[in-house]
Short mmCIF file of N, CA and C in Angstrom, two decimals:
data_model
loop_
_atom_site.label_atom_id
_atom_site.label_comp_id
_atom_site.label_asym_id
_atom_site.label_seq_id
_atom_site.Cartn_x
_atom_site.Cartn_y
_atom_site.Cartn_z
N MET W 13 27.01 -28.05 -10.26
CA MET W 13 26.47 -27.13 -11.25
C MET W 13 24.96 -27.18 -11.14
N THR W 14 24.34 -26.04 -11.06
CA THR W 14 22.89 -26.00 -10.96
C THR W 14 22.27 -26.01 -12.34
N ASP W 15 20.98 -26.27 -12.38
CA ASP W 15 20.28 -26.30 -13.66
C ASP W 15 20.38 -24.96 -14.37
N SER W 16 20.31 -23.85 -13.63
CA SER W 16 20.39 -22.53 -14.27
C SER W 16 21.75 -22.34 -14.93
N HIS W 17 22.80 -22.82 -14.30
CA HIS W 17 24.12 -22.71 -14.92
C HIS W 17 24.25 -23.68 -16.09
N ALA W 18 23.69 -24.86 -15.95
CA ALA W 18 23.77 -25.84 -17.02
C ALA W 18 23.08 -25.30 -18.27
N SER W 19 21.95 -24.64 -18.10
CA SER W 19 21.20 -24.15 -19.26
C SER W 19 21.92 -23.00 -19.94
N HIS W 20 22.79 -22.30 -19.22
CA HIS W 20 23.55 -21.20 -19.81
C HIS W 20 24.92 -21.65 -20.31
N GLY W 21 25.25 -22.94 -20.15
CA GLY W 21 26.53 -23.45 -20.62
C GLY W 21 27.71 -23.05 -19.76
N LEU W 22 27.48 -22.50 -18.56
CA LEU W 22 28.58 -22.10 -17.69
C LEU W 22 29.04 -23.27 -16.85
N THR W 23 30.33 -23.34 -16.61
CA THR W 23 30.88 -24.39 -15.76
C THR W 23 31.32 -23.76 -14.46
N GLN W 24 30.95 -24.35 -13.35
CA GLN W 24 31.31 -23.84 -12.03
C GLN W 24 32.40 -24.69 -11.42
N TRP W 25 33.28 -24.06 -10.67
CA TRP W 25 34.24 -24.75 -9.84
C TRP W 25 33.58 -24.93 -8.49
N HIS W 26 33.59 -26.14 -7.99
CA HIS W 26 32.94 -26.39 -6.71
C HIS W 26 33.90 -26.95 -5.68
N SER W 27 33.65 -26.57 -4.46
CA SER W 27 34.38 -27.09 -3.32
C SER W 27 33.41 -27.91 -2.50
N THR W 28 33.89 -28.89 -1.75
CA THR W 28 32.97 -29.92 -1.32
C THR W 28 32.69 -30.03 0.17
N THR W 29 33.35 -30.83 0.94
CA THR W 29 32.86 -31.24 2.26
C THR W 29 33.48 -30.46 3.42
N ILE W 30 32.59 -29.95 4.30
CA ILE W 30 32.98 -29.22 5.51
C ILE W 30 32.17 -29.79 6.66
N ILE W 31 32.83 -29.98 7.81
CA ILE W 31 32.13 -30.41 9.01
C ILE W 31 32.52 -29.52 10.18
N GLY W 32 31.56 -29.24 11.04
CA GLY W 32 31.79 -28.51 12.28
C GLY W 32 31.35 -29.38 13.44
N VAL W 33 32.19 -29.49 14.45
CA VAL W 33 31.88 -30.29 15.63
C VAL W 33 32.17 -29.45 16.87
N LYS W 34 31.15 -29.29 17.72
CA LYS W 34 31.29 -28.57 18.99
C LYS W 34 31.08 -29.59 20.10
N ARG W 35 32.15 -29.80 20.89
CA ARG W 35 32.08 -30.83 21.92
C ARG W 35 33.19 -30.60 22.94
N GLY W 36 32.88 -30.81 24.20
CA GLY W 36 33.89 -30.73 25.25
C GLY W 36 34.58 -29.39 25.36
N GLY W 37 33.85 -28.31 25.14
CA GLY W 37 34.44 -26.98 25.27
C GLY W 37 35.30 -26.57 24.09
N LYS W 38 35.28 -27.34 23.01
CA LYS W 38 36.11 -27.06 21.84
C LYS W 38 35.23 -27.15 20.60
N THR W 39 35.46 -26.25 19.64
CA THR W 39 34.76 -26.31 18.37
C THR W 39 35.79 -26.44 17.26
N VAL W 40 35.55 -27.40 16.37
CA VAL W 40 36.46 -27.70 15.27
C VAL W 40 35.68 -27.59 13.96
N ILE W 41 36.29 -26.96 12.97
CA ILE W 41 35.76 -27.00 11.61
C ILE W 41 36.85 -27.63 10.75
N ALA W 42 36.45 -28.63 9.98
CA ALA W 42 37.38 -29.35 9.10
C ALA W 42 36.82 -29.37 7.69
N GLY W 43 37.71 -29.31 6.72
CA GLY W 43 37.29 -29.37 5.32
C GLY W 43 38.30 -30.10 4.48
N ASP W 44 37.82 -30.74 3.43
CA ASP W 44 38.72 -31.44 2.53
C ASP W 44 39.36 -30.43 1.57
N GLY W 45 40.27 -30.91 0.75
CA GLY W 45 41.00 -30.00 -0.12
C GLY W 45 40.63 -30.06 -1.59
N GLN W 46 39.60 -30.82 -1.94
CA GLN W 46 39.31 -31.04 -3.35
C GLN W 46 38.42 -29.94 -3.93
N VAL W 47 38.83 -29.42 -5.09
CA VAL W 47 38.01 -28.51 -5.87
C VAL W 47 37.78 -29.20 -7.20
N SER W 48 36.50 -29.32 -7.55
CA SER W 48 36.13 -30.03 -8.78
C SER W 48 35.44 -29.08 -9.74
N MET W 49 35.63 -29.34 -11.03
CA MET W 49 34.87 -28.67 -12.07
C MET W 49 34.20 -29.78 -12.84
N GLY W 50 32.90 -29.89 -12.64
CA GLY W 50 32.19 -31.03 -13.21
C GLY W 50 32.71 -32.30 -12.56
N ASN W 51 33.15 -33.24 -13.37
CA ASN W 51 33.68 -34.50 -12.85
C ASN W 51 35.21 -34.53 -12.80
N THR W 52 35.85 -33.38 -12.94
CA THR W 52 37.31 -33.30 -12.97
C THR W 52 37.83 -32.65 -11.70
N VAL W 53 38.83 -33.27 -11.07
CA VAL W 53 39.49 -32.68 -9.92
C VAL W 53 40.46 -31.62 -10.45
N MET W 54 40.22 -30.36 -10.07
CA MET W 54 41.06 -29.26 -10.54
C MET W 54 42.17 -28.94 -9.56
N LYS W 55 41.90 -29.16 -8.28
CA LYS W 55 42.90 -28.87 -7.25
C LYS W 55 42.64 -29.80 -6.08
N PRO W 56 43.68 -30.50 -5.60
CA PRO W 56 43.48 -31.45 -4.51
C PRO W 56 43.78 -30.88 -3.12
N ASN W 57 44.32 -29.65 -3.04
CA ASN W 57 44.80 -29.16 -1.74
C ASN W 57 44.35 -27.73 -1.43
N ALA W 58 43.11 -27.42 -1.76
CA ALA W 58 42.56 -26.09 -1.46
C ALA W 58 42.31 -25.95 0.04
N ARG W 59 42.40 -24.71 0.54
CA ARG W 59 42.08 -24.43 1.96
C ARG W 59 40.69 -23.83 2.02
N LYS W 60 39.72 -24.64 2.40
CA LYS W 60 38.34 -24.19 2.46
C LYS W 60 37.91 -23.84 3.88
N VAL W 61 38.83 -23.96 4.82
CA VAL W 61 38.58 -23.59 6.20
C VAL W 61 39.61 -22.53 6.57
N ARG W 62 39.12 -21.40 7.11
CA ARG W 62 40.00 -20.26 7.42
C ARG W 62 39.59 -19.57 8.70
N ARG W 63 40.54 -18.89 9.29
CA ARG W 63 40.26 -18.00 10.41
C ARG W 63 39.98 -16.63 9.82
N ILE W 64 38.95 -15.97 10.35
CA ILE W 64 38.59 -14.64 9.86
C ILE W 64 38.28 -13.73 11.04
N GLY W 65 38.13 -12.46 10.74
CA GLY W 65 37.77 -11.49 11.77
C GLY W 65 38.98 -11.03 12.56
N GLU W 66 38.77 -9.99 13.33
CA GLU W 66 39.83 -9.42 14.16
C GLU W 66 40.32 -10.45 15.16
N GLY W 67 41.63 -10.64 15.20
CA GLY W 67 42.21 -11.61 16.13
C GLY W 67 41.99 -13.05 15.73
N ASP W 68 41.49 -13.27 14.51
CA ASP W 68 41.24 -14.63 14.01
C ASP W 68 40.42 -15.47 14.98
N LYS W 69 39.41 -14.86 15.62
CA LYS W 69 38.61 -15.55 16.63
C LYS W 69 37.45 -16.33 16.04
N VAL W 70 37.23 -16.18 14.73
CA VAL W 70 36.15 -16.90 14.05
C VAL W 70 36.77 -17.82 13.02
N VAL W 71 36.22 -19.03 12.94
CA VAL W 71 36.64 -20.00 11.93
C VAL W 71 35.46 -20.20 10.98
N ALA W 72 35.76 -20.24 9.68
CA ALA W 72 34.71 -20.41 8.68
C ALA W 72 35.15 -21.42 7.63
N GLY W 73 34.21 -22.22 7.17
CA GLY W 73 34.45 -23.16 6.10
C GLY W 73 33.33 -23.06 5.09
N PHE W 74 33.64 -23.33 3.82
CA PHE W 74 32.63 -23.19 2.77
C PHE W 74 32.55 -24.43 1.90
N ALA W 75 31.38 -24.60 1.32
CA ALA W 75 31.15 -25.59 0.28
C ALA W 75 30.37 -24.87 -0.81
N GLY W 76 30.71 -25.13 -2.04
CA GLY W 76 30.01 -24.50 -3.15
C GLY W 76 30.99 -23.86 -4.11
N ALA W 77 30.51 -22.88 -4.85
CA ALA W 77 31.34 -22.21 -5.84
C ALA W 77 32.42 -21.39 -5.11
N THR W 78 33.66 -21.61 -5.48
CA THR W 78 34.80 -21.05 -4.76
C THR W 78 34.79 -19.52 -4.74
N ALA W 79 34.63 -18.88 -5.88
CA ALA W 79 34.64 -17.42 -5.94
C ALA W 79 33.49 -16.85 -5.11
N ASP W 80 32.35 -17.51 -5.14
CA ASP W 80 31.21 -17.06 -4.35
C ASP W 80 31.53 -17.14 -2.86
N ALA W 81 32.16 -18.21 -2.46
CA ALA W 81 32.51 -18.39 -1.05
C ALA W 81 33.48 -17.31 -0.58
N PHE W 82 34.46 -16.96 -1.40
CA PHE W 82 35.40 -15.91 -0.99
C PHE W 82 34.70 -14.56 -0.86
N THR W 83 33.73 -14.30 -1.70
CA THR W 83 32.93 -13.09 -1.57
C THR W 83 32.20 -13.09 -0.23
N LEU W 84 31.65 -14.24 0.15
CA LEU W 84 30.93 -14.35 1.42
C LEU W 84 31.87 -14.22 2.62
N PHE W 85 33.07 -14.79 2.53
CA PHE W 85 34.06 -14.61 3.60
C PHE W 85 34.31 -13.12 3.83
N GLU W 86 34.54 -12.38 2.74
CA GLU W 86 34.81 -10.95 2.84
C GLU W 86 33.63 -10.21 3.47
N ARG W 87 32.43 -10.56 3.05
CA ARG W 87 31.23 -9.91 3.60
C ARG W 87 31.09 -10.20 5.09
N LEU W 88 31.33 -11.46 5.47
CA LEU W 88 31.20 -11.81 6.88
C LEU W 88 32.27 -11.08 7.71
N GLU W 89 33.48 -10.97 7.18
CA GLU W 89 34.53 -10.23 7.90
C GLU W 89 34.13 -8.78 8.13
N LYS W 90 33.51 -8.16 7.12
CA LYS W 90 33.06 -6.78 7.27
C LYS W 90 31.97 -6.68 8.34
N LYS W 91 31.07 -7.64 8.36
CA LYS W 91 30.00 -7.64 9.37
C LYS W 91 30.59 -7.88 10.76
N LEU W 92 31.59 -8.74 10.87
CA LEU W 92 32.25 -8.95 12.16
C LEU W 92 32.89 -7.67 12.67
N GLU W 93 33.52 -6.91 11.76
CA GLU W 93 34.09 -5.61 12.14
C GLU W 93 32.99 -4.67 12.61
N GLN W 94 31.91 -4.61 11.83
CA GLN W 94 30.81 -3.70 12.13
C GLN W 94 30.16 -4.00 13.47
N TYR W 95 30.05 -5.30 13.81
CA TYR W 95 29.38 -5.69 15.05
C TYR W 95 30.37 -6.17 16.12
N ARG W 96 31.58 -5.65 16.05
CA ARG W 96 32.62 -5.86 17.07
C ARG W 96 32.82 -7.33 17.44
N GLY W 97 32.89 -8.18 16.44
CA GLY W 97 33.21 -9.58 16.68
C GLY W 97 32.06 -10.44 17.16
N GLN W 98 30.85 -9.90 17.25
CA GLN W 98 29.68 -10.67 17.67
C GLN W 98 29.23 -11.56 16.51
N LEU W 99 29.60 -12.82 16.56
CA LEU W 99 29.36 -13.72 15.43
C LEU W 99 27.87 -13.85 15.10
N MET W 100 27.04 -14.10 16.09
CA MET W 100 25.62 -14.30 15.81
C MET W 100 25.02 -13.09 15.11
N ARG W 101 25.29 -11.91 15.62
CA ARG W 101 24.75 -10.68 15.02
C ARG W 101 25.29 -10.48 13.61
N ALA W 102 26.59 -10.69 13.43
CA ALA W 102 27.20 -10.53 12.11
C ALA W 102 26.62 -11.54 11.12
N ALA W 103 26.42 -12.78 11.57
CA ALA W 103 25.87 -13.83 10.70
C ALA W 103 24.44 -13.51 10.28
N VAL W 104 23.63 -13.06 11.22
CA VAL W 104 22.24 -12.72 10.91
C VAL W 104 22.19 -11.57 9.90
N GLU W 105 23.00 -10.55 10.13
CA GLU W 105 23.00 -9.41 9.22
C GLU W 105 23.52 -9.80 7.83
N MET W 106 24.55 -10.64 7.78
CA MET W 106 25.04 -11.09 6.48
C MET W 106 23.99 -11.95 5.77
N ALA W 107 23.33 -12.82 6.51
CA ALA W 107 22.30 -13.68 5.91
C ALA W 107 21.15 -12.83 5.34
N LYS W 108 20.80 -11.76 6.02
CA LYS W 108 19.76 -10.85 5.49
C LYS W 108 20.21 -10.28 4.15
N ASP W 109 21.45 -9.79 4.12
CA ASP W 109 21.99 -9.22 2.89
C ASP W 109 22.03 -10.28 1.79
N TRP W 110 22.49 -11.47 2.14
CA TRP W 110 22.64 -12.56 1.18
C TRP W 110 21.28 -12.90 0.55
N ARG W 111 20.24 -12.87 1.34
CA ARG W 111 18.91 -13.22 0.85
C ARG W 111 18.29 -12.10 0.01
N THR W 112 18.56 -10.85 0.36
CA THR W 112 17.84 -9.74 -0.27
C THR W 112 18.63 -8.98 -1.34
N ASP W 113 19.95 -8.98 -1.27
CA ASP W 113 20.76 -8.23 -2.22
C ASP W 113 20.74 -8.92 -3.59
N LYS W 114 20.50 -8.15 -4.64
CA LYS W 114 20.37 -8.71 -5.99
C LYS W 114 21.61 -9.48 -6.43
N TYR W 115 22.79 -8.97 -6.12
CA TYR W 115 24.04 -9.64 -6.48
C TYR W 115 24.30 -10.85 -5.59
N LEU W 116 24.23 -10.66 -4.28
CA LEU W 116 24.55 -11.74 -3.35
C LEU W 116 23.58 -12.91 -3.47
N ARG W 117 22.34 -12.61 -3.80
CA ARG W 117 21.31 -13.65 -3.88
C ARG W 117 21.68 -14.76 -4.86
N ASN W 118 22.52 -14.45 -5.84
CA ASN W 118 22.91 -15.44 -6.85
C ASN W 118 24.15 -16.25 -6.48
N LEU W 119 24.74 -15.98 -5.32
CA LEU W 119 25.93 -16.71 -4.91
C LEU W 119 25.57 -18.13 -4.49
N GLU W 120 26.37 -19.08 -4.94
CA GLU W 120 26.10 -20.48 -4.66
C GLU W 120 27.15 -21.05 -3.73
N ALA W 121 26.89 -20.95 -2.45
CA ALA W 121 27.79 -21.51 -1.45
C ALA W 121 27.02 -21.65 -0.14
N LEU W 122 27.54 -22.47 0.73
CA LEU W 122 27.06 -22.62 2.10
C LEU W 122 28.27 -22.40 2.99
N MET W 123 28.03 -21.97 4.22
CA MET W 123 29.13 -21.75 5.15
C MET W 123 28.82 -22.35 6.51
N ILE W 124 29.86 -22.86 7.15
CA ILE W 124 29.80 -23.18 8.57
C ILE W 124 30.77 -22.22 9.23
N VAL W 125 30.29 -21.53 10.27
CA VAL W 125 31.12 -20.57 10.98
C VAL W 125 31.04 -20.84 12.47
N ALA W 126 32.11 -20.51 13.18
CA ALA W 126 32.13 -20.76 14.62
C ALA W 126 33.07 -19.79 15.32
N ASP W 127 32.71 -19.48 16.57
CA ASP W 127 33.63 -18.85 17.49
C ASP W 127 33.64 -19.72 18.75
N LYS W 128 34.20 -19.23 19.83
CA LYS W 128 34.33 -20.08 21.02
C LYS W 128 32.98 -20.49 21.61
N ASP W 129 31.92 -19.75 21.29
CA ASP W 129 30.60 -20.02 21.88
C ASP W 129 29.57 -20.59 20.91
N THR W 130 29.73 -20.33 19.63
CA THR W 130 28.66 -20.57 18.67
C THR W 130 29.14 -21.33 17.45
N LEU W 131 28.30 -22.26 16.97
CA LEU W 131 28.51 -22.98 15.71
C LEU W 131 27.26 -22.75 14.87
N LEU W 132 27.45 -22.24 13.63
CA LEU W 132 26.32 -21.88 12.78
C LEU W 132 26.50 -22.38 11.35
N VAL W 133 25.38 -22.64 10.69
CA VAL W 133 25.35 -22.89 9.25
C VAL W 133 24.63 -21.70 8.63
N LEU W 134 25.24 -21.10 7.59
CA LEU W 134 24.66 -19.97 6.89
C LEU W 134 24.32 -20.37 5.47
N THR W 135 23.11 -19.97 5.02
CA THR W 135 22.69 -20.29 3.66
C THR W 135 22.23 -19.04 2.94
N GLY W 136 22.16 -19.13 1.63
CA GLY W 136 21.69 -18.03 0.80
C GLY W 136 20.19 -17.78 0.90
N ASN W 137 19.47 -18.65 1.59
CA ASN W 137 18.04 -18.43 1.82
C ASN W 137 17.79 -17.53 3.01
N GLY W 138 18.87 -17.07 3.64
CA GLY W 138 18.74 -16.23 4.82
C GLY W 138 18.74 -17.03 6.11
N ASP W 139 19.06 -18.31 6.02
CA ASP W 139 19.08 -19.17 7.20
C ASP W 139 20.35 -18.98 8.00
N VAL W 140 20.19 -18.90 9.31
CA VAL W 140 21.28 -18.93 10.27
C VAL W 140 20.89 -20.03 11.25
N LEU W 141 21.50 -21.19 11.11
CA LEU W 141 21.07 -22.37 11.85
C LEU W 141 22.10 -22.81 12.86
N GLU W 142 21.66 -23.04 14.10
CA GLU W 142 22.51 -23.65 15.12
C GLU W 142 22.20 -25.14 15.09
N PRO W 143 23.16 -25.96 14.72
CA PRO W 143 22.87 -27.38 14.54
C PRO W 143 22.58 -28.11 15.85
N GLU W 144 21.65 -29.02 15.77
CA GLU W 144 21.30 -29.85 16.92
C GLU W 144 22.47 -30.77 17.25
N GLY W 145 22.78 -30.89 18.51
CA GLY W 145 23.84 -31.79 18.93
C GLY W 145 25.24 -31.28 18.67
N GLY W 146 25.37 -30.03 18.20
CA GLY W 146 26.70 -29.46 17.99
C GLY W 146 27.47 -30.04 16.83
N ILE W 147 26.77 -30.60 15.83
CA ILE W 147 27.43 -31.14 14.64
C ILE W 147 26.70 -30.63 13.40
N ALA W 148 27.48 -30.09 12.45
CA ALA W 148 26.91 -29.63 11.18
C ALA W 148 27.86 -30.03 10.07
N ALA W 149 27.31 -30.35 8.90
CA ALA W 149 28.13 -30.67 7.75
C ALA W 149 27.44 -30.17 6.49
N ILE W 150 28.24 -29.72 5.53
CA ILE W 150 27.72 -29.20 4.27
C ILE W 150 28.56 -29.74 3.12
N GLY W 151 28.04 -29.59 1.92
CA GLY W 151 28.76 -29.99 0.73
C GLY W 151 28.36 -31.37 0.24
N SER W 152 29.00 -31.78 -0.84
CA SER W 152 28.61 -33.04 -1.46
C SER W 152 28.82 -34.25 -0.57
N GLY W 153 29.82 -34.22 0.30
CA GLY W 153 30.05 -35.31 1.23
C GLY W 153 29.52 -35.01 2.62
N GLY W 154 28.77 -33.94 2.75
CA GLY W 154 28.28 -33.49 4.05
C GLY W 154 27.43 -34.51 4.78
N ASN W 155 26.54 -35.17 4.08
CA ASN W 155 25.68 -36.14 4.75
C ASN W 155 26.47 -37.34 5.26
N TYR W 156 27.50 -37.73 4.52
CA TYR W 156 28.35 -38.85 4.96
C TYR W 156 29.12 -38.44 6.23
N ALA W 157 29.71 -37.24 6.19
CA ALA W 157 30.47 -36.76 7.34
C ALA W 157 29.57 -36.57 8.56
N LEU W 158 28.38 -36.02 8.34
CA LEU W 158 27.43 -35.81 9.42
C LEU W 158 27.03 -37.13 10.06
N SER W 159 26.71 -38.11 9.24
CA SER W 159 26.31 -39.42 9.77
C SER W 159 27.43 -40.06 10.57
N ALA W 160 28.64 -39.99 10.04
CA ALA W 160 29.79 -40.58 10.73
C ALA W 160 30.02 -39.88 12.08
N ALA W 161 29.96 -38.56 12.08
CA ALA W 161 30.18 -37.80 13.32
C ALA W 161 29.11 -38.12 14.35
N ARG W 162 27.87 -38.20 13.92
CA ARG W 162 26.80 -38.53 14.87
C ARG W 162 26.98 -39.92 15.47
N ALA W 163 27.47 -40.84 14.68
CA ALA W 163 27.73 -42.19 15.20
C ALA W 163 28.90 -42.17 16.18
N LEU W 164 29.88 -41.33 15.95
CA LEU W 164 31.08 -41.29 16.79
C LEU W 164 30.89 -40.62 18.14
N VAL W 165 29.92 -39.70 18.26
CA VAL W 165 29.80 -38.94 19.51
C VAL W 165 29.49 -39.82 20.72
N ASP W 166 28.93 -40.98 20.51
CA ASP W 166 28.67 -41.89 21.63
C ASP W 166 29.95 -42.55 22.15
N TYR W 167 31.02 -42.50 21.35
CA TYR W 167 32.25 -43.21 21.69
C TYR W 167 33.47 -42.32 21.84
N GLU W 168 33.34 -41.07 21.41
CA GLU W 168 34.50 -40.18 21.38
C GLU W 168 34.11 -38.81 21.92
N GLU W 169 34.94 -38.25 22.79
CA GLU W 169 34.70 -36.93 23.37
C GLU W 169 35.43 -35.81 22.62
N ASP W 170 36.54 -36.12 21.97
CA ASP W 170 37.39 -35.11 21.36
C ASP W 170 36.81 -34.64 20.01
N ALA W 171 36.48 -33.34 19.92
CA ALA W 171 35.87 -32.77 18.72
C ALA W 171 36.75 -32.94 17.49
N GLU W 172 38.05 -32.76 17.66
CA GLU W 172 38.94 -32.88 16.50
C GLU W 172 39.01 -34.31 15.99
N LYS W 173 39.09 -35.27 16.88
CA LYS W 173 39.10 -36.67 16.46
C LYS W 173 37.82 -37.04 15.72
N ILE W 174 36.68 -36.55 16.22
CA ILE W 174 35.41 -36.82 15.57
C ILE W 174 35.40 -36.21 14.16
N ALA W 175 35.81 -34.96 14.05
CA ALA W 175 35.81 -34.27 12.76
C ALA W 175 36.75 -34.95 11.76
N ARG W 176 37.95 -35.30 12.20
CA ARG W 176 38.91 -35.95 11.30
C ARG W 176 38.41 -37.31 10.82
N ARG W 177 37.85 -38.09 11.73
CA ARG W 177 37.35 -39.42 11.34
C ARG W 177 36.13 -39.29 10.42
N ALA W 178 35.25 -38.34 10.71
CA ALA W 178 34.09 -38.13 9.85
C ALA W 178 34.51 -37.70 8.45
N MET W 179 35.53 -36.85 8.35
CA MET W 179 36.04 -36.45 7.04
C MET W 179 36.66 -37.64 6.31
N GLN W 180 37.32 -38.52 7.03
CA GLN W 180 37.90 -39.71 6.42
C GLN W 180 36.80 -40.60 5.83
N VAL W 181 35.73 -40.77 6.59
CA VAL W 181 34.60 -41.57 6.09
C VAL W 181 34.02 -40.92 4.83
N ALA W 182 33.80 -39.61 4.86
CA ALA W 182 33.26 -38.91 3.69
C ALA W 182 34.17 -39.07 2.49
N ALA W 183 35.49 -38.96 2.69
CA ALA W 183 36.44 -39.11 1.58
C ALA W 183 36.43 -40.52 1.00
N ASP W 184 36.17 -41.50 1.85
CA ASP W 184 36.10 -42.89 1.38
C ASP W 184 34.85 -43.16 0.56
N VAL W 185 33.80 -42.36 0.75
CA VAL W 185 32.52 -42.64 0.11
C VAL W 185 32.19 -41.66 -1.02
N CYS W 186 32.52 -40.40 -0.86
CA CYS W 186 32.12 -39.36 -1.81
C CYS W 186 33.26 -39.06 -2.79
N VAL W 187 33.00 -39.17 -4.08
CA VAL W 187 34.04 -38.93 -5.08
C VAL W 187 34.44 -37.45 -5.17
N PHE W 188 33.64 -36.55 -4.60
CA PHE W 188 33.95 -35.12 -4.61
C PHE W 188 34.61 -34.66 -3.32
N THR W 189 35.08 -35.62 -2.51
CA THR W 189 35.75 -35.32 -1.24
C THR W 189 37.07 -36.08 -1.21
N ASN W 190 38.14 -35.43 -0.78
CA ASN W 190 39.41 -36.14 -0.66
C ASN W 190 39.92 -36.10 0.78
N GLY W 191 41.06 -36.75 1.01
CA GLY W 191 41.61 -36.88 2.35
C GLY W 191 42.58 -35.78 2.76
N ASN W 192 42.74 -34.73 1.95
CA ASN W 192 43.59 -33.59 2.32
C ASN W 192 42.77 -32.66 3.19
N VAL W 193 42.84 -32.87 4.50
CA VAL W 193 41.95 -32.18 5.44
C VAL W 193 42.66 -31.01 6.12
N THR W 194 41.96 -29.87 6.17
CA THR W 194 42.39 -28.71 6.94
C THR W 194 41.50 -28.63 8.17
N VAL W 195 42.09 -28.44 9.34
CA VAL W 195 41.34 -28.37 10.59
C VAL W 195 41.71 -27.08 11.31
N GLU W 196 40.68 -26.37 11.77
CA GLU W 196 40.88 -25.19 12.61
C GLU W 196 40.04 -25.36 13.86
N THR W 197 40.58 -24.94 15.01
CA THR W 197 39.91 -25.11 16.29
C THR W 197 39.75 -23.77 17.00
N VAL W 198 38.61 -23.56 17.63
CA VAL W 198 38.39 -22.39 18.49
C VAL W 198 37.92 -22.88 19.85
#
């Protein structure tokens, strides 16, 4: 919950940890299943990682306010249609809209998106970031998952194994992350 929401007395439902790992010709996005409202677990088995776009060639995961994230999924799907599945172009155009549109600007979520060639982090500030080393993580347990994955890359080649183990570490440390993990690979 942000300060602006706290001052208005609104309670937000939040979704938590997502990691993306690109390694060995494979890209994996994994996310936990916990949705929290304040300090209460509202749902332990949410699917925060999904395939989107024509032919399900793009995988996306979100952290943040759930309704906001679904709005962003829909917007990204429309941009993917408009730009014929070109993820980078669709992401840049969506990020522009997200930063400048009066309605979208207030959405509170982050996204990790990937296709067979690209792994990106999208933010409401208009950022489209390609993570260094092919690893990105977002959400309340994101830093734990990111640290674990970075430590594992010296010992493990398989992107899915790295992502699953990093999510396990995050779930062990972060109270807003659980072990119900959804994994999608491109």
